[in-house]
Structure formats: structure tokens, C-alpha cells
CSV table of C-alpha atoms in Angstrom, one decimal:
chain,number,residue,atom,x,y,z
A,1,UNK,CA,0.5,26.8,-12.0
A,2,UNK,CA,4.2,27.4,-12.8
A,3,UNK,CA,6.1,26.8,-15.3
A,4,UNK,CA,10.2,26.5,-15.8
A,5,UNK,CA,12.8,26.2,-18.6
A,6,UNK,CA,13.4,22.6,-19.8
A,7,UNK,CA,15.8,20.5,-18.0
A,8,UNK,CA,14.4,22.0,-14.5
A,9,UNK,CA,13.5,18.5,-11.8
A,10,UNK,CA,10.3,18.9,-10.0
A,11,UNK,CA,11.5,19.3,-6.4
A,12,UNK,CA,9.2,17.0,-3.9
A,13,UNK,CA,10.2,17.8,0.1
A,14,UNK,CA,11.3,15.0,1.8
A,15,UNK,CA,8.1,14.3,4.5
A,16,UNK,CA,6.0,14.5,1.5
A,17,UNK,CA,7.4,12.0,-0.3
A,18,UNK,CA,7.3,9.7,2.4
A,19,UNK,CA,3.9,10.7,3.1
A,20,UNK,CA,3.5,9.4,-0.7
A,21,UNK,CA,5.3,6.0,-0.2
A,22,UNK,CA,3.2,5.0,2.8
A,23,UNK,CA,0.1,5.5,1.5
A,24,UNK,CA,0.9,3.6,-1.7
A,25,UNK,CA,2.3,0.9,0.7
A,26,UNK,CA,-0.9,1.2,2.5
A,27,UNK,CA,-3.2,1.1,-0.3
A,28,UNK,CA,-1.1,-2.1,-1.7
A,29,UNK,CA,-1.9,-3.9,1.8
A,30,UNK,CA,-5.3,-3.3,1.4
A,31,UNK,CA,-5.7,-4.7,-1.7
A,32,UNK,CA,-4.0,-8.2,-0.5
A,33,UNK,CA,-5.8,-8.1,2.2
A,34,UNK,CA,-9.4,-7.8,0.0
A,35,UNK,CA,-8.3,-11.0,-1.6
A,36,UNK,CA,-8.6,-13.4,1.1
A,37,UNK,CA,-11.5,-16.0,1.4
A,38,UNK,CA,-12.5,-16.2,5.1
A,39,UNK,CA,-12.7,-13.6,7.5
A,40,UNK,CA,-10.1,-13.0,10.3
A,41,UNK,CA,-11.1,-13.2,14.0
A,42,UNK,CA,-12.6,-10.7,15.1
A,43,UNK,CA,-12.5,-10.7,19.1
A,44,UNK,CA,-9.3,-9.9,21.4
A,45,UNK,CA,-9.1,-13.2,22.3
A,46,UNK,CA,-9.3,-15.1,19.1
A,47,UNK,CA,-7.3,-12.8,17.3
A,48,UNK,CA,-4.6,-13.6,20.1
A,49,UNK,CA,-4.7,-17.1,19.6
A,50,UNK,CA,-4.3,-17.0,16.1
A,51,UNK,CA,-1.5,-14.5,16.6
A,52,UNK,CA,0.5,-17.2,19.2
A,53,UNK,CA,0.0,-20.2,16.5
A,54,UNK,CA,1.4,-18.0,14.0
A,55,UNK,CA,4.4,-17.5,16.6
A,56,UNK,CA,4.6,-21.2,17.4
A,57,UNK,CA,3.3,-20.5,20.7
A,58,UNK,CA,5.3,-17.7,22.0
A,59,UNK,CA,3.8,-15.3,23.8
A,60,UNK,CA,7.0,-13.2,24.3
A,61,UNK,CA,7.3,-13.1,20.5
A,62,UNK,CA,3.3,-12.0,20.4
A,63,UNK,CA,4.3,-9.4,23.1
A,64,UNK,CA,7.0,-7.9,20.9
A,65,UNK,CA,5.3,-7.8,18.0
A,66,UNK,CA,2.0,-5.6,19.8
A,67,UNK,CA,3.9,-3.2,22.0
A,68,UNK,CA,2.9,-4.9,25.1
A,69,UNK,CA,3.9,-6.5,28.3
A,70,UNK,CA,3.7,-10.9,28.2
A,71,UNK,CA,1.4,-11.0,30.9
A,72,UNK,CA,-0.9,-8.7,29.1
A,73,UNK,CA,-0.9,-11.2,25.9
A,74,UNK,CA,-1.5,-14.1,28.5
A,75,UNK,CA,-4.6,-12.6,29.8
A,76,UNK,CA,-6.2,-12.1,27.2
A,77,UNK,CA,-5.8,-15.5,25.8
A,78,UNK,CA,-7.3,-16.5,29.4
A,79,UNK,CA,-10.0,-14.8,28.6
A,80,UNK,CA,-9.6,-12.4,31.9
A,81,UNK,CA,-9.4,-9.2,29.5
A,82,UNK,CA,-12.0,-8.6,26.6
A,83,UNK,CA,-11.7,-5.2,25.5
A,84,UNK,CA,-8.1,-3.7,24.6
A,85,UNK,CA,-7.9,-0.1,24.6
A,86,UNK,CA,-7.3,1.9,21.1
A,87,UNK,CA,-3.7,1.4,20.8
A,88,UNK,CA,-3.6,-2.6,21.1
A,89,UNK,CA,-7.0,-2.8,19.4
A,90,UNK,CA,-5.8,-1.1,16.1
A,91,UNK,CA,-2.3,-3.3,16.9
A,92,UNK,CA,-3.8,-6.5,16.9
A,93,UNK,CA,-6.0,-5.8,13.7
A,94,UNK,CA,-3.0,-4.9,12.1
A,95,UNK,CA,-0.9,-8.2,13.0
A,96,UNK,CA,-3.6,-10.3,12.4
A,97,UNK,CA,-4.3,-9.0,9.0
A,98,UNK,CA,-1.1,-9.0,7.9
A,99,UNK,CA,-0.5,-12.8,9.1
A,100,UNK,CA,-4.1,-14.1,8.0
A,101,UNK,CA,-4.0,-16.4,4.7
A,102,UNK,CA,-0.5,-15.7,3.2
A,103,UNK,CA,-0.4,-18.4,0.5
A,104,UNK,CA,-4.3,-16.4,-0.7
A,105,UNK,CA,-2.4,-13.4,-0.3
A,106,UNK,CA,0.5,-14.4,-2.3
A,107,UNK,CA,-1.0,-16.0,-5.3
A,108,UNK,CA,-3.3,-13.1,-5.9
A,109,UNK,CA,0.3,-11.2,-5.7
A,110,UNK,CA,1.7,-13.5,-8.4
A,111,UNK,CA,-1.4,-13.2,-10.4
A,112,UNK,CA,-1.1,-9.5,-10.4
A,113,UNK,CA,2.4,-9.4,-11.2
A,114,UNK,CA,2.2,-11.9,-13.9
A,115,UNK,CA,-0.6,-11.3,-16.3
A,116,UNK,CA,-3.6,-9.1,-14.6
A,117,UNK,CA,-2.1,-6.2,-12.7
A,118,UNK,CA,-3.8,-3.3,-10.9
A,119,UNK,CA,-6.6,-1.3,-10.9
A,120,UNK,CA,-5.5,2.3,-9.5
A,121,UNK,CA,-7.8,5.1,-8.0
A,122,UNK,CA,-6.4,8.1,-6.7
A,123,UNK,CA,-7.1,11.6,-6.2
A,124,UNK,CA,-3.3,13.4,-6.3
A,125,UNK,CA,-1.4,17.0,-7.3
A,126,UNK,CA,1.3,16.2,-10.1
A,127,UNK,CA,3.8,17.9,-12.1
A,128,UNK,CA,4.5,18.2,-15.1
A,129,UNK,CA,8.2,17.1,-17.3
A,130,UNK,CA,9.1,17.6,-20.5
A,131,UNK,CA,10.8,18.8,-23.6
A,132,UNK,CA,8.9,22.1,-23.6
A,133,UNK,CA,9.5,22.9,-19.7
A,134,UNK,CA,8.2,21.8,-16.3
A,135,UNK,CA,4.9,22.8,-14.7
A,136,UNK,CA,3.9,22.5,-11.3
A,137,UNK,CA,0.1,22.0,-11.3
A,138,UNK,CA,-1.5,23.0,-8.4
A,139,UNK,CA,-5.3,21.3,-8.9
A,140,UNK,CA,-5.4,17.9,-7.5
A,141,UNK,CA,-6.5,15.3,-10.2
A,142,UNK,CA,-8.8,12.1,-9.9
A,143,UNK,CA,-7.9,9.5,-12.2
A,144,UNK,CA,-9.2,5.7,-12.3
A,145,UNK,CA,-7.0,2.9,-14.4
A,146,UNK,CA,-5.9,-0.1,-14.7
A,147,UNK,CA,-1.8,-0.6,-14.1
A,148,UNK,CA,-0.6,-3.7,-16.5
A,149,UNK,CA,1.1,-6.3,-14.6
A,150,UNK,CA,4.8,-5.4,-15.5
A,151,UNK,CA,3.9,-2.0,-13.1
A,152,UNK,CA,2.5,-4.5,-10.1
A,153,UNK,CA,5.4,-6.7,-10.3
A,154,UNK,CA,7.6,-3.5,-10.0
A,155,UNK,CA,6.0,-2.2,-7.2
A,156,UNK,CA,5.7,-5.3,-5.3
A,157,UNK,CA,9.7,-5.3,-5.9
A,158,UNK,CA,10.5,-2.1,-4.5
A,159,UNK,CA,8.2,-3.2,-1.6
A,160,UNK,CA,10.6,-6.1,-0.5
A,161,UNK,CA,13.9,-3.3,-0.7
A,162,UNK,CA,15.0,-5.4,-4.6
A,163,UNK,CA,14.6,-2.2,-6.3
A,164,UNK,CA,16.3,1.3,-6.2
A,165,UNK,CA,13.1,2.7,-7.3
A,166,UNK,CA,10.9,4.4,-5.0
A,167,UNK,CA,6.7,3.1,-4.8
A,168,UNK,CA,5.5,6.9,-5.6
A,169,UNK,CA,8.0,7.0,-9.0
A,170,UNK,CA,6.9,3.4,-9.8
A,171,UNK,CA,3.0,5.0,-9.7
A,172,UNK,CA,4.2,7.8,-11.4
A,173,UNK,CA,5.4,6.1,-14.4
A,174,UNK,CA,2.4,4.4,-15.0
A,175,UNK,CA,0.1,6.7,-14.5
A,176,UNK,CA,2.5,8.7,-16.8
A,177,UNK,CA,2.5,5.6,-19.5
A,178,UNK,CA,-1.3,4.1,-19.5
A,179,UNK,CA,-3.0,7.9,-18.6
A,180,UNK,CA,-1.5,10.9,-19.6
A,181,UNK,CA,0.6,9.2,-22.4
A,182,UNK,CA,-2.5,6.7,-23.3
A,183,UNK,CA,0.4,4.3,-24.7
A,184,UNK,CA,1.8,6.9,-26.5
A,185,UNK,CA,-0.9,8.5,-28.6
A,186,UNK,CA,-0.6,11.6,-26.9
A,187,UNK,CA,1.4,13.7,-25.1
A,188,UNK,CA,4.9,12.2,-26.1
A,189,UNK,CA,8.0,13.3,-23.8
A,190,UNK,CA,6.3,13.9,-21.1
A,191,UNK,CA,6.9,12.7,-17.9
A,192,UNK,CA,4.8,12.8,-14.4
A,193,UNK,CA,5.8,13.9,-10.8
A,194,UNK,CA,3.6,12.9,-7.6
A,195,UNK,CA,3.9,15.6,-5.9
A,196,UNK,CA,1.1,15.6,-3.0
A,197,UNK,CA,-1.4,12.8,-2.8
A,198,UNK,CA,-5.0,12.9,-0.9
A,199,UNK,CA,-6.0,9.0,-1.3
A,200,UNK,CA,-5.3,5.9,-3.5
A,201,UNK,CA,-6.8,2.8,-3.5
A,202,UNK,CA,-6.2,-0.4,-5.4
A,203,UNK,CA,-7.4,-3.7,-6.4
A,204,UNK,CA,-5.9,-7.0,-7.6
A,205,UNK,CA,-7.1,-7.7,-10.5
């Protein structure tokens, strides 16, 4: 741990950072995912299907959107290919779950951001700001809480591009506010950098 003279900024590299933002993107996909009511398809060729309805039957738009050649789309919807190979398998799970059950998707979003917000795990490094100095804690911490809705609809925000915030300073904050703060019966002044982060999950709540 080290510690600098007040008014010092906790310095986070650039490919961390992003490393930050995509896996709080990540985790926040996850959790709209976890609120839909019926299971996607599950085979190559279903999953296909459902992808050309959601493209109003083009398969050249399907193509695009997995990396892959139009014929190879119209195969598989023939049926005369079954098993994709990693790279279009872990494609096509992705397209389909981020096309399956948007309106689900975006009322649990809404509920969220409205009145219930988030429930937040993650393991992460942080540092520390405040009146007294900065401090750059090395030991990873693993904290559980729930993020009021005002924090989901922020982040939600800054994941369309509306916000000049970024999703790791959003988390920050919060965690800052309803954690270390604990609504501000302790620890007054200070505020929270993430500065590495090993996982995070959450859950609409």
C-alpha cells in the first residue's frame, strides 16, 4: 500500500480500464439476459432461424452479423450442417441472446432503473481518495450490495453513449456511496477508484 499527499488522482492505465468497462458491460448483459422467461434455442439450426426472423429474412444480414460467408448461414438453416466450429458456436450464442425477448429484457431494465436497482458482486483492487491523501491498496476486496435504482439507470445511460461518465466510475461511486461511505455514516470525503477488477456479477432486482 501507498500512500500520497492530498489532491494526488489515482492513475488507472488505459487497457485496464477498458478491461474494467467490458466486464461491467458484460456482467450487465448477463443480468438481462437472467431475466427472460423461455429459453433460447439451443441447436445451430434453430438458433439460425430465429436469427433470420429477427433480420426479416435476410440471410446476408445474418451473415454479417456472425462473421461468416451467406452460403454458410443457408446451410445450416437447410439443415446440411449441425455442428459449427468454436468461433460461430460462441457467435451465434451471442446474437441470439442478445436478440431473444427484448420487450422481457427491457421492462426488467426499466424496473431496475426506476425503483429496484442492482444487486452487485465483485471481487476488485481499489484506491483510495480523500482529504487526508490517496492510497493505492493493493489486496483485492470482495464486496456484495445492493446499487439503488438511480445507480442502474446511470449505468444503463452510459451504456447507450448518453453519458460522459464511464461504467467503472459509475460502479465506483456506488460502491463508494452504499459501501464504504454506508450513506454517509462513515468514512466522509472519501472517494473510490477501480483500479483492477477479477469478476463482477449482477442481478436485476
Amino acid at each position: 500500500m501507498t500512500t500520497s499527499p492530498p489532491g494526488t488522482r489515482i492513475h488507472v492505465s488505459a487497457s485496464a480500464a477498458r478491461a474494467i468497462d467490458t466486464a461491467i458491460d458484460d456482467a450487465v448483459e448477463r443480468a438481462s439476459f437472467e431475466t427472460v422467461t423461455k429459453a433460447p434455442p439451443k441447436s445451430a439450426q434453430a438458433q439460425m432461424r430465429f436469427l433470420t426472423k429477427t433480420e426479416k429474412g435476410s440471410t446476408k444480414a445474418v451473415a454479417a452479423r456472425l462473421g461468416v460467408s451467406r452460403r454458410t448461414v443457408e446451410r445450416y438453416l437447410a439443415g446440411q450442417h449441425k455442428t459449427p466450429r468454436a468461433a460461430l458456436r460462441e457467435a451465434l450464442g451471442r446474437e441470439v441472446a442478445g436478440s431473444w425477448q427484448p420487450r422481457v429484457r427491457q421492462r426488467a431494465r426499466k424496473r431496475a432503473a426506476t425503483t429496484a436497482g442492482l444487486a452487485i458482486e465483485t471481487r476488485a483492487t481499489f484506491g483510495y481518495e480523500a482529504p487526508a491523501g490517496t492510497t493505492d491498496e493493493a489486496r483485492e476486496r470482495l464486496i456484495r450490495v445492493d446499487l439503488p435504482a438511480t445507480y442502474a439507470n446511470r449505468i444503463f445511460t452510459a451504456q447507450r453513449g448518453e453519458s460522459s461518465q464511464e461504467l467503472r466510475d459509475i460502479i465506483a461511486e456506488g460502491l463508494a456511496e452504499v459501501y464504504f461511505r454506508d450513506g454517509g455514516r462513515r468514512a466522509q470525503g472519501l472517494d473510490v477508484v477501480l483500479t483492477d477488477i477479477d469478476y463482477i456479477d449482477m442481478r436485476f432486482k
